[in-house]
Tab-separated table of N, CA and C in Angstrom:
chain	number	residue	atom	x	y	z
A	1	MET	N	0.920	-1.050	-0.093
A	1	MET	CA	-0.158	0.012	-0.313
A	1	MET	C	0.996	1.256	0.106
A	2	GLN	N	1.967	1.415	0.665
A	2	GLN	CA	3.043	2.313	1.009
A	2	GLN	C	3.556	2.664	-0.488
A	3	SER	N	3.618	1.691	-1.266
A	3	SER	CA	4.708	1.829	-2.536
A	3	SER	C	3.454	2.759	-3.854
A	4	ILE	N	2.309	2.487	-3.422
A	4	ILE	CA	1.244	3.061	-4.344
A	4	ILE	C	1.386	4.513	-4.031
A	5	PHE	N	1.226	4.752	-2.805
A	5	PHE	CA	1.071	6.241	-2.265
A	5	PHE	C	2.621	6.761	-2.707
A	6	ASP	N	3.432	6.224	-2.543
A	6	ASP	CA	4.829	6.788	-3.148
A	6	ASP	C	4.931	6.821	-4.359
A	7	ALA	N	4.053	5.603	-5.188
A	7	ALA	CA	4.034	6.312	-6.643
A	7	ALA	C	3.117	7.190	-7.253
A	8	ILE	N	2.363	7.872	-6.644
A	8	ILE	CA	1.472	8.485	-6.755
A	8	ILE	C	1.770	9.679	-6.193
A	9	ALA	N	2.650	10.124	-4.986
A	9	ALA	CA	3.435	11.217	-4.807
A	9	ALA	C	4.652	11.384	-5.796
A	10	GLU	N	5.103	10.538	-6.099
A	10	GLU	CA	6.046	10.897	-7.326
A	10	GLU	C	5.842	11.132	-8.584
A	11	TRP	N	4.631	11.018	-9.067
A	11	TRP	CA	3.619	11.062	-10.455
A	11	TRP	C	3.431	12.751	-9.881
A	12	ILE	N	2.903	12.871	-8.943
A	12	ILE	CA	2.474	14.319	-8.301
A	12	ILE	C	3.376	15.381	-8.633
A	13	LYS	N	4.417	14.796	-8.260
A	13	LYS	CA	5.852	15.881	-8.208
A	13	LYS	C	6.626	16.045	-9.222
A	14	GLU	N	6.790	15.086	-9.920
A	14	GLU	CA	7.299	14.804	-11.632
A	14	GLU	C	6.369	15.977	-12.642
A	15	LEU	N	5.010	15.720	-11.849
A	15	LEU	CA	4.005	16.693	-12.929
A	15	LEU	C	3.985	17.667	-12.482
A	16	LEU	N	4.419	18.401	-11.322
A	16	LEU	CA	4.525	20.016	-10.766
A	16	LEU	C	5.981	20.277	-10.892
A	17	ILE	N	6.759	19.128	-11.092
A	17	ILE	CA	8.145	20.087	-11.804
A	17	ILE	C	7.884	20.289	-12.971
A	18	GLY	N	7.402	19.614	-13.953
A	18	GLY	CA	7.577	19.652	-15.314
A	18	GLY	C	6.479	21.196	-15.169
A	19	ALA	N	5.537	21.212	-14.620
A	19	ALA	CA	4.694	22.516	-14.752
A	19	ALA	C	5.254	23.483	-14.706
A	20	ILE	N	6.342	23.512	-13.326
A	20	ILE	CA	7.375	24.352	-12.908
A	20	ILE	C	8.228	25.226	-14.014
A	21	GLU	N	8.740	23.998	-14.529
A	21	GLU	CA	9.844	24.153	-15.497
A	21	GLU	C	9.748	24.775	-16.756
A	22	GLY	N	8.458	24.133	-17.239
A	22	GLY	CA	7.810	24.792	-18.445
A	22	GLY	C	7.347	26.403	-18.337
A	23	ASN	N	6.976	26.830	-17.059
A	23	ASN	CA	6.324	27.924	-16.941
A	23	ASN	C	7.942	29.102	-16.870
A	24	LEU	N	8.855	28.542	-15.978
A	24	LEU	CA	9.765	29.148	-15.648
A	24	LEU	C	10.699	29.459	-17.274
A	25	SER	N	10.303	28.301	-18.098
A	25	SER	CA	11.481	28.305	-19.265
A	25	SER	C	10.647	29.336	-20.262
A	26	ASN	N	8.888	29.249	-20.078
A	26	ASN	CA	8.306	30.307	-20.697
A	26	ASN	C	8.844	32.072	-20.103
A	27	MET	N	8.714	31.773	-18.870
A	27	MET	CA	8.878	33.277	-18.619
A	27	MET	C	10.015	33.707	-19.142
A	28	PHE	N	11.172	33.025	-19.035
A	28	PHE	CA	12.360	33.456	-19.048
A	28	PHE	C	12.620	34.014	-20.746
A	29	GLY	N	12.208	32.980	-21.232
A	29	GLY	CA	12.349	33.156	-23.115
A	29	GLY	C	11.179	34.720	-23.492
A	30	ASP	N	10.275	35.273	-22.475
A	30	ASP	CA	9.722	35.897	-22.975
A	30	ASP	C	10.347	37.596	-22.370
A	31	VAL	N	10.936	37.113	-21.308
A	31	VAL	CA	12.091	38.321	-20.857
A	31	VAL	C	13.160	38.524	-21.657
A	32	ASN	N	13.488	37.496	-22.195
A	32	ASN	CA	14.819	37.830	-23.070
A	32	ASN	C	14.292	38.354	-24.361
A	33	ASP	N	13.172	38.022	-25.022
A	33	ASP	CA	12.653	38.699	-25.809
A	33	ASP	C	12.222	40.354	-26.053
A	34	LYS	N	11.757	40.499	-24.682
A	34	LYS	CA	11.623	42.231	-23.914
A	34	LYS	C	12.934	42.723	-24.056
A	35	VAL	N	13.833	42.288	-23.350
A	35	VAL	CA	15.278	42.861	-23.393
A	35	VAL	C	15.740	43.191	-24.988
A	36	GLY	N	15.560	42.113	-25.781
A	36	GLY	CA	16.156	42.258	-26.948
A	36	GLY	C	15.256	43.421	-27.638
A	37	THR	N	14.260	43.510	-27.466
A	37	THR	CA	13.023	44.688	-27.950
A	37	THR	C	13.744	45.847	-27.533
A	38	ILE	N	14.002	46.089	-25.801
A	38	ILE	CA	13.803	47.638	-25.463
A	38	ILE	C	15.617	47.708	-25.697
A	39	ALA	N	16.615	46.760	-26.055
A	39	ALA	CA	18.044	47.438	-26.410
A	39	ALA	C	17.810	47.966	-27.928
A	40	ALA	N	16.495	47.006	-28.714
A	40	ALA	CA	16.499	47.908	-30.232
A	40	ALA	C	15.936	49.420	-29.785
A	41	GLU	N	15.270	49.380	-29.128
A	41	GLU	CA	14.885	50.532	-28.945
A	41	GLU	C	15.498	51.697	-28.278
A	42	VAL	N	16.018	51.299	-27.439
A	42	VAL	CA	17.570	52.148	-26.850
A	42	VAL	C	18.428	52.719	-27.727
A	43	GLY	N	18.932	51.653	-28.587
A	43	GLY	CA	19.834	52.088	-28.858
A	43	GLY	C	19.831	52.466	-30.722
A	44	ALA	N	18.664	52.837	-30.914
A	44	ALA	CA	17.970	54.031	-31.719
A	44	ALA	C	18.456	55.044	-31.673
A	45	THR	N	19.283	55.980	-32.832
A	45	THR	CA	19.307	57.303	-32.881
A	45	THR	C	17.583	58.046	-32.737
A	46	PRO	N	18.086	59.179	-32.702
A	46	PRO	CA	16.631	60.288	-32.741
A	46	PRO	C	16.124	60.242	-33.742
A	47	GLN	N	17.089	60.224	-35.059
A	47	GLN	CA	16.538	60.586	-36.317
A	47	GLN	C	16.025	59.361	-36.462
A	48	SER	N	16.511	58.111	-36.294
A	48	SER	CA	15.909	56.783	-37.210
A	48	SER	C	14.685	56.665	-36.189
A	49	TRP	N	14.897	56.887	-34.526
A	49	TRP	CA	13.293	56.805	-33.889
A	49	TRP	C	12.373	57.359	-34.629
A	50	ASN	N	12.388	58.671	-34.450
A	50	ASN	CA	11.079	59.512	-35.179
A	50	ASN	C	11.854	60.614	-36.004
A	51	SER	N	11.759	60.737	-37.490
A	51	SER	CA	12.420	61.451	-38.079
A	51	SER	C	11.703	62.981	-38.260
A	52	ASN	N	10.278	62.820	-37.927
A	52	ASN	CA	9.515	63.931	-37.974
A	52	ASN	C	10.093	65.076	-36.782
A	53	ILE	N	9.898	64.255	-35.677
A	53	ILE	CA	10.433	64.946	-34.524
A	53	ILE	C	11.577	65.424	-34.530
A	54	PHE	N	12.210	64.537	-34.964
A	54	PHE	CA	13.835	65.035	-35.017
A	54	PHE	C	14.226	66.181	-35.981
A	55	SER	N	13.673	66.843	-36.991
A	55	SER	CA	13.702	67.780	-38.136
A	55	SER	C	12.847	68.812	-37.219
A	56	MET	N	11.890	68.461	-36.612
A	56	MET	CA	10.953	69.605	-35.708
A	56	MET	C	12.529	70.266	-34.706
A	57	ILE	N	13.048	69.506	-34.180
A	57	ILE	CA	13.836	69.928	-32.977
A	57	ILE	C	15.143	71.245	-33.395
A	58	GLN	N	15.321	70.299	-34.690
A	58	GLN	CA	16.485	70.767	-35.141
A	58	GLN	C	16.427	71.905	-35.927
A	59	THR	N	14.948	72.367	-36.492
A	59	THR	CA	14.542	73.577	-36.662
A	59	THR	C	14.265	74.379	-35.871
A	60	LEU	N	13.721	73.954	-34.661
A	60	LEU	CA	13.911	74.728	-33.351
A	60	LEU	C	14.899	75.697	-32.886
A	61	SER	N	15.807	74.235	-32.800
A	61	SER	CA	17.383	74.913	-32.691
A	61	SER	C	18.072	75.756	-33.147
A	62	GLU	N	17.888	75.608	-34.588
A	62	GLU	CA	18.156	76.746	-35.721
A	62	GLU	C	17.870	77.837	-35.914
A	63	THR	N	16.429	78.011	-35.768
A	63	THR	CA	15.549	79.228	-35.599
A	63	THR	C	15.166	80.018	-34.331
A	64	VAL	N	15.248	79.148	-33.333
A	64	VAL	CA	15.065	79.865	-31.689
A	64	VAL	C	15.782	79.973	-30.822
A	65	ILE	N	16.510	78.852	-31.019
A	65	ILE	CA	17.434	78.784	-29.981
A	65	ILE	C	19.021	79.495	-29.778
A	66	ILE	N	19.301	79.078	-31.147
A	66	ILE	CA	20.480	79.841	-31.646
A	66	ILE	C	20.674	81.436	-31.098
A	67	PRO	N	19.069	81.990	-32.006
A	67	PRO	CA	19.390	83.293	-31.906
A	67	PRO	C	19.505	83.888	-30.363
A	68	ILE	N	18.781	83.249	-29.551
A	68	ILE	CA	18.375	83.922	-27.946
A	68	ILE	C	19.653	83.548	-27.701
A	69	ALA	N	20.399	82.481	-27.704
A	69	ALA	CA	21.775	82.257	-27.100
A	69	ALA	C	22.890	83.140	-27.830
A	70	GLY	N	22.614	83.630	-29.005
A	70	GLY	CA	23.702	84.488	-29.465
A	70	GLY	C	23.160	86.297	-28.771
A	71	ILE	N	22.028	86.068	-28.683
A	71	ILE	CA	21.629	87.349	-27.815
A	71	ILE	C	22.526	87.493	-26.208
A	72	ILE	N	22.156	86.387	-25.737
A	72	ILE	CA	22.640	86.639	-24.524
A	72	ILE	C	24.307	86.119	-24.577
A	73	ILE	N	25.032	86.172	-25.242
A	73	ILE	CA	26.520	85.958	-25.647
A	73	ILE	C	26.665	87.037	-25.742
A	74	THR	N	26.048	87.924	-26.791
A	74	THR	CA	26.393	89.386	-27.306
A	74	THR	C	26.239	90.167	-25.557
A	75	TYR	N	25.253	90.227	-24.819
A	75	TYR	CA	25.246	90.618	-23.978
A	75	TYR	C	26.267	90.609	-22.951
A	76	VAL	N	26.708	89.197	-22.705
A	76	VAL	CA	27.538	88.653	-21.751
A	76	VAL	C	29.370	89.200	-22.151
A	77	LEU	N	29.395	89.007	-23.191
A	77	LEU	CA	31.051	89.514	-24.001
A	77	LEU	C	30.892	90.682	-24.241
A	78	CYS	N	29.367	91.964	-24.203
A	78	CYS	CA	29.604	93.034	-23.958
A	78	CYS	C	30.160	93.481	-22.514
A	79	MET	N	29.432	92.875	-21.816
A	79	MET	CA	29.848	93.522	-20.578
A	79	MET	C	31.214	93.070	-19.758
A	80	GLU	N	31.824	91.991	-20.348
A	80	GLU	CA	33.207	91.441	-20.269
A	80	GLU	C	33.837	93.039	-20.795
A	81	LEU	N	33.703	93.103	-21.825
A	81	LEU	CA	34.613	93.854	-22.526
A	81	LEU	C	34.634	95.302	-22.181
A	82	ILE	N	33.374	95.738	-21.435
A	82	ILE	CA	33.285	97.120	-20.847
A	82	ILE	C	33.823	96.822	-19.228
A	83	GLY	N	33.897	95.639	-18.886
A	83	GLY	CA	34.527	95.510	-17.300
A	83	GLY	C	35.860	95.477	-17.490
A	84	MET	N	36.405	94.749	-18.574
A	84	MET	CA	37.979	95.003	-18.973
A	84	MET	C	38.440	96.384	-19.433
A	85	VAL	N	37.888	97.017	-20.023
A	85	VAL	CA	38.387	98.875	-20.420
A	85	VAL	C	38.008	99.449	-18.764
A	86	THR	N	36.961	99.256	-18.146
A	86	THR	CA	36.993	100.249	-17.348
A	86	THR	C	38.301	99.670	-16.332
A	87	GLU	N	38.467	98.850	-16.106
A	87	GLU	CA	39.313	98.132	-14.963
A	87	GLU	C	40.703	98.436	-15.403
A	88	ARG	N	40.837	98.382	-16.614
A	88	ARG	CA	42.308	99.054	-17.176
A	88	ARG	C	42.497	100.462	-16.902
A	89	ASN	N	41.693	101.402	-16.498
A	89	ASN	CA	41.376	102.638	-16.227
A	89	ASN	C	41.494	102.966	-17.790
A	90	ASN	N	40.535	102.849	-18.287
A	90	ASN	CA	40.117	103.300	-19.540
A	90	ASN	C	40.747	103.064	-20.825
A	91	LEU	N	41.494	102.199	-20.795
A	91	LEU	CA	42.723	101.961	-21.759
A	91	LEU	C	44.052	102.881	-21.603
A	92	ALA	N	44.065	103.560	-20.457
A	92	ALA	CA	45.165	104.281	-20.151
A	92	ALA	C	46.103	103.010	-19.781
A	93	ASP	N	46.116	102.167	-19.361
A	93	ASP	CA	46.994	101.085	-19.050
A	93	ASP	C	46.912	99.915	-19.778
A	94	LEU	N	47.241	100.236	-21.235
A	94	LEU	CA	46.851	99.187	-22.190
A	94	LEU	C	47.606	98.063	-22.227
A	95	ASP	N	46.947	96.641	-22.736
A	95	ASP	CA	47.634	95.453	-22.702
A	95	ASP	C	46.958	94.737	-23.817
A	96	THR	N	47.838	94.540	-24.686
A	96	THR	CA	46.730	94.242	-26.209
A	96	THR	C	46.491	92.603	-25.574
A	97	TRP	N	46.642	91.910	-24.915
A	97	TRP	CA	46.558	90.683	-24.254
A	97	TRP	C	45.743	90.479	-24.045
A	98	ILE	N	45.050	91.042	-23.354
A	98	ILE	CA	43.206	91.218	-22.783
A	98	ILE	C	42.554	91.232	-23.906
A	99	PHE	N	42.967	91.708	-24.914
A	99	PHE	CA	42.022	91.700	-25.969
A	99	PHE	C	41.942	90.465	-27.460
A	100	PHE	N	43.337	90.054	-27.240
A	100	PHE	CA	43.540	88.633	-27.630
A	100	PHE	C	42.650	87.400	-27.030
A	101	LYS	N	42.689	87.470	-25.208
A	101	LYS	CA	41.962	86.559	-24.515
A	101	LYS	C	40.269	87.004	-24.783
A	102	TRP	N	39.801	88.386	-24.805
A	102	TRP	CA	38.470	88.350	-25.369
A	102	TRP	C	38.113	87.696	-26.551
A	103	PHE	N	38.895	88.092	-27.594
A	103	PHE	CA	38.483	87.625	-28.848
A	103	PHE	C	38.548	85.937	-28.780
A	104	PHE	N	39.493	85.360	-28.213
A	104	PHE	CA	39.371	83.680	-28.336
A	104	PHE	C	37.986	83.471	-26.967
A	105	LYS	N	37.909	83.916	-26.235
A	105	LYS	CA	36.512	83.834	-25.497
A	105	LYS	C	35.299	83.626	-26.280
A	106	ALA	N	35.277	84.959	-27.116
A	106	ALA	CA	34.100	85.067	-28.116
A	106	ALA	C	34.251	83.816	-28.924
A	107	TRP	N	35.210	83.736	-29.612
A	107	TRP	CA	34.840	82.710	-30.620
A	107	TRP	C	34.811	81.539	-30.048
A	108	VAL	N	35.011	80.736	-29.102
A	108	VAL	CA	34.668	79.452	-28.204
A	108	VAL	C	33.390	79.521	-28.295
A	109	ALA	N	32.851	80.775	-27.163
A	109	ALA	CA	31.493	80.724	-27.138
A	109	ALA	C	30.380	80.771	-28.079
A	110	VAL	N	30.920	81.292	-29.351
A	110	VAL	CA	30.179	81.398	-30.761
A	110	VAL	C	30.337	79.757	-31.395
A	111	TYR	N	31.339	79.226	-31.447
A	111	TYR	CA	31.599	78.337	-32.028
A	111	TYR	C	30.390	77.159	-30.997
A	112	ILE	N	30.955	77.098	-29.602
A	112	ILE	CA	30.178	76.182	-29.433
A	112	ILE	C	28.467	76.188	-29.343
A	113	VAL	N	28.014	77.576	-29.276
A	113	VAL	CA	26.796	77.884	-29.307
A	113	VAL	C	26.084	77.389	-30.665
A	114	THR	N	26.996	77.641	-31.919
A	114	THR	CA	26.713	77.102	-33.179
A	114	THR	C	26.683	75.912	-33.752
A	115	HIS	N	27.183	75.271	-32.678
A	115	HIS	CA	27.444	73.467	-33.349
A	115	HIS	C	27.331	72.731	-31.656
A	116	THR	N	26.151	73.561	-31.038
A	116	THR	CA	25.371	72.808	-29.838
A	116	THR	C	24.676	71.704	-30.143
A	117	PHE	N	24.118	71.481	-31.498
A	117	PHE	CA	23.059	70.546	-32.057
A	117	PHE	C	24.127	69.245	-32.318
A	118	ASP	N	25.373	70.053	-33.201
A	118	ASP	CA	25.977	68.539	-33.621
A	118	ASP	C	26.807	67.952	-32.441
A	119	ILE	N	27.057	68.989	-31.263
A	119	ILE	CA	27.567	68.281	-30.231
A	119	ILE	C	26.656	67.196	-29.301
A	120	THR	N	25.405	67.518	-29.384
A	120	THR	CA	24.362	66.977	-28.552
A	120	THR	C	24.083	65.487	-29.415
A	121	MET	N	24.235	65.351	-30.714
A	121	MET	CA	24.041	64.200	-31.591
A	121	MET	C	25.060	63.306	-31.556
A	122	ALA	N	26.231	64.482	-31.128
A	122	ALA	CA	27.630	63.256	-31.099
A	122	ALA	C	27.285	62.316	-29.785
A	123	ALA	N	26.874	63.059	-28.740
A	123	ALA	CA	26.755	62.132	-27.593
A	123	ALA	C	25.413	61.402	-27.679
A	124	PHE	N	24.758	61.397	-28.793
A	124	PHE	CA	23.403	60.031	-28.754
A	124	PHE	C	24.197	59.179	-29.742
A	125	ASP	N	25.261	59.801	-30.795
A	125	ASP	CA	25.955	58.392	-31.876
A	125	ASP	C	26.888	57.591	-30.750
A	126	MET	N	27.388	58.284	-29.706
A	126	MET	CA	28.309	57.271	-28.891
A	126	MET	C	27.628	55.926	-28.380
């Protein structure tokens, strides 16, 4: 009689183990599929993800953000130039190096502002 109960218990145990293994393998397969899908979505560049939105953002950057940034840079550079001139006693104590330094700062600021969109896209490409 005990061997019948052992056989039934063994059959139920094998049935449950098989069901659990089947569910876990299906679950892990689904998780792997979802991870692959997410990796493909995350790896997409903004231009390949949605080209209409990408072109809209690029147009806004070129027509709205860059002119506003140009105005701000102009104000900051003018204030800095005025400060440099008044600091040197209204050019009585003339040092040409300060103008070269100011031109270099202005060039770097303008270059960064005009290439901000390219720099941002380079970060996405990496």
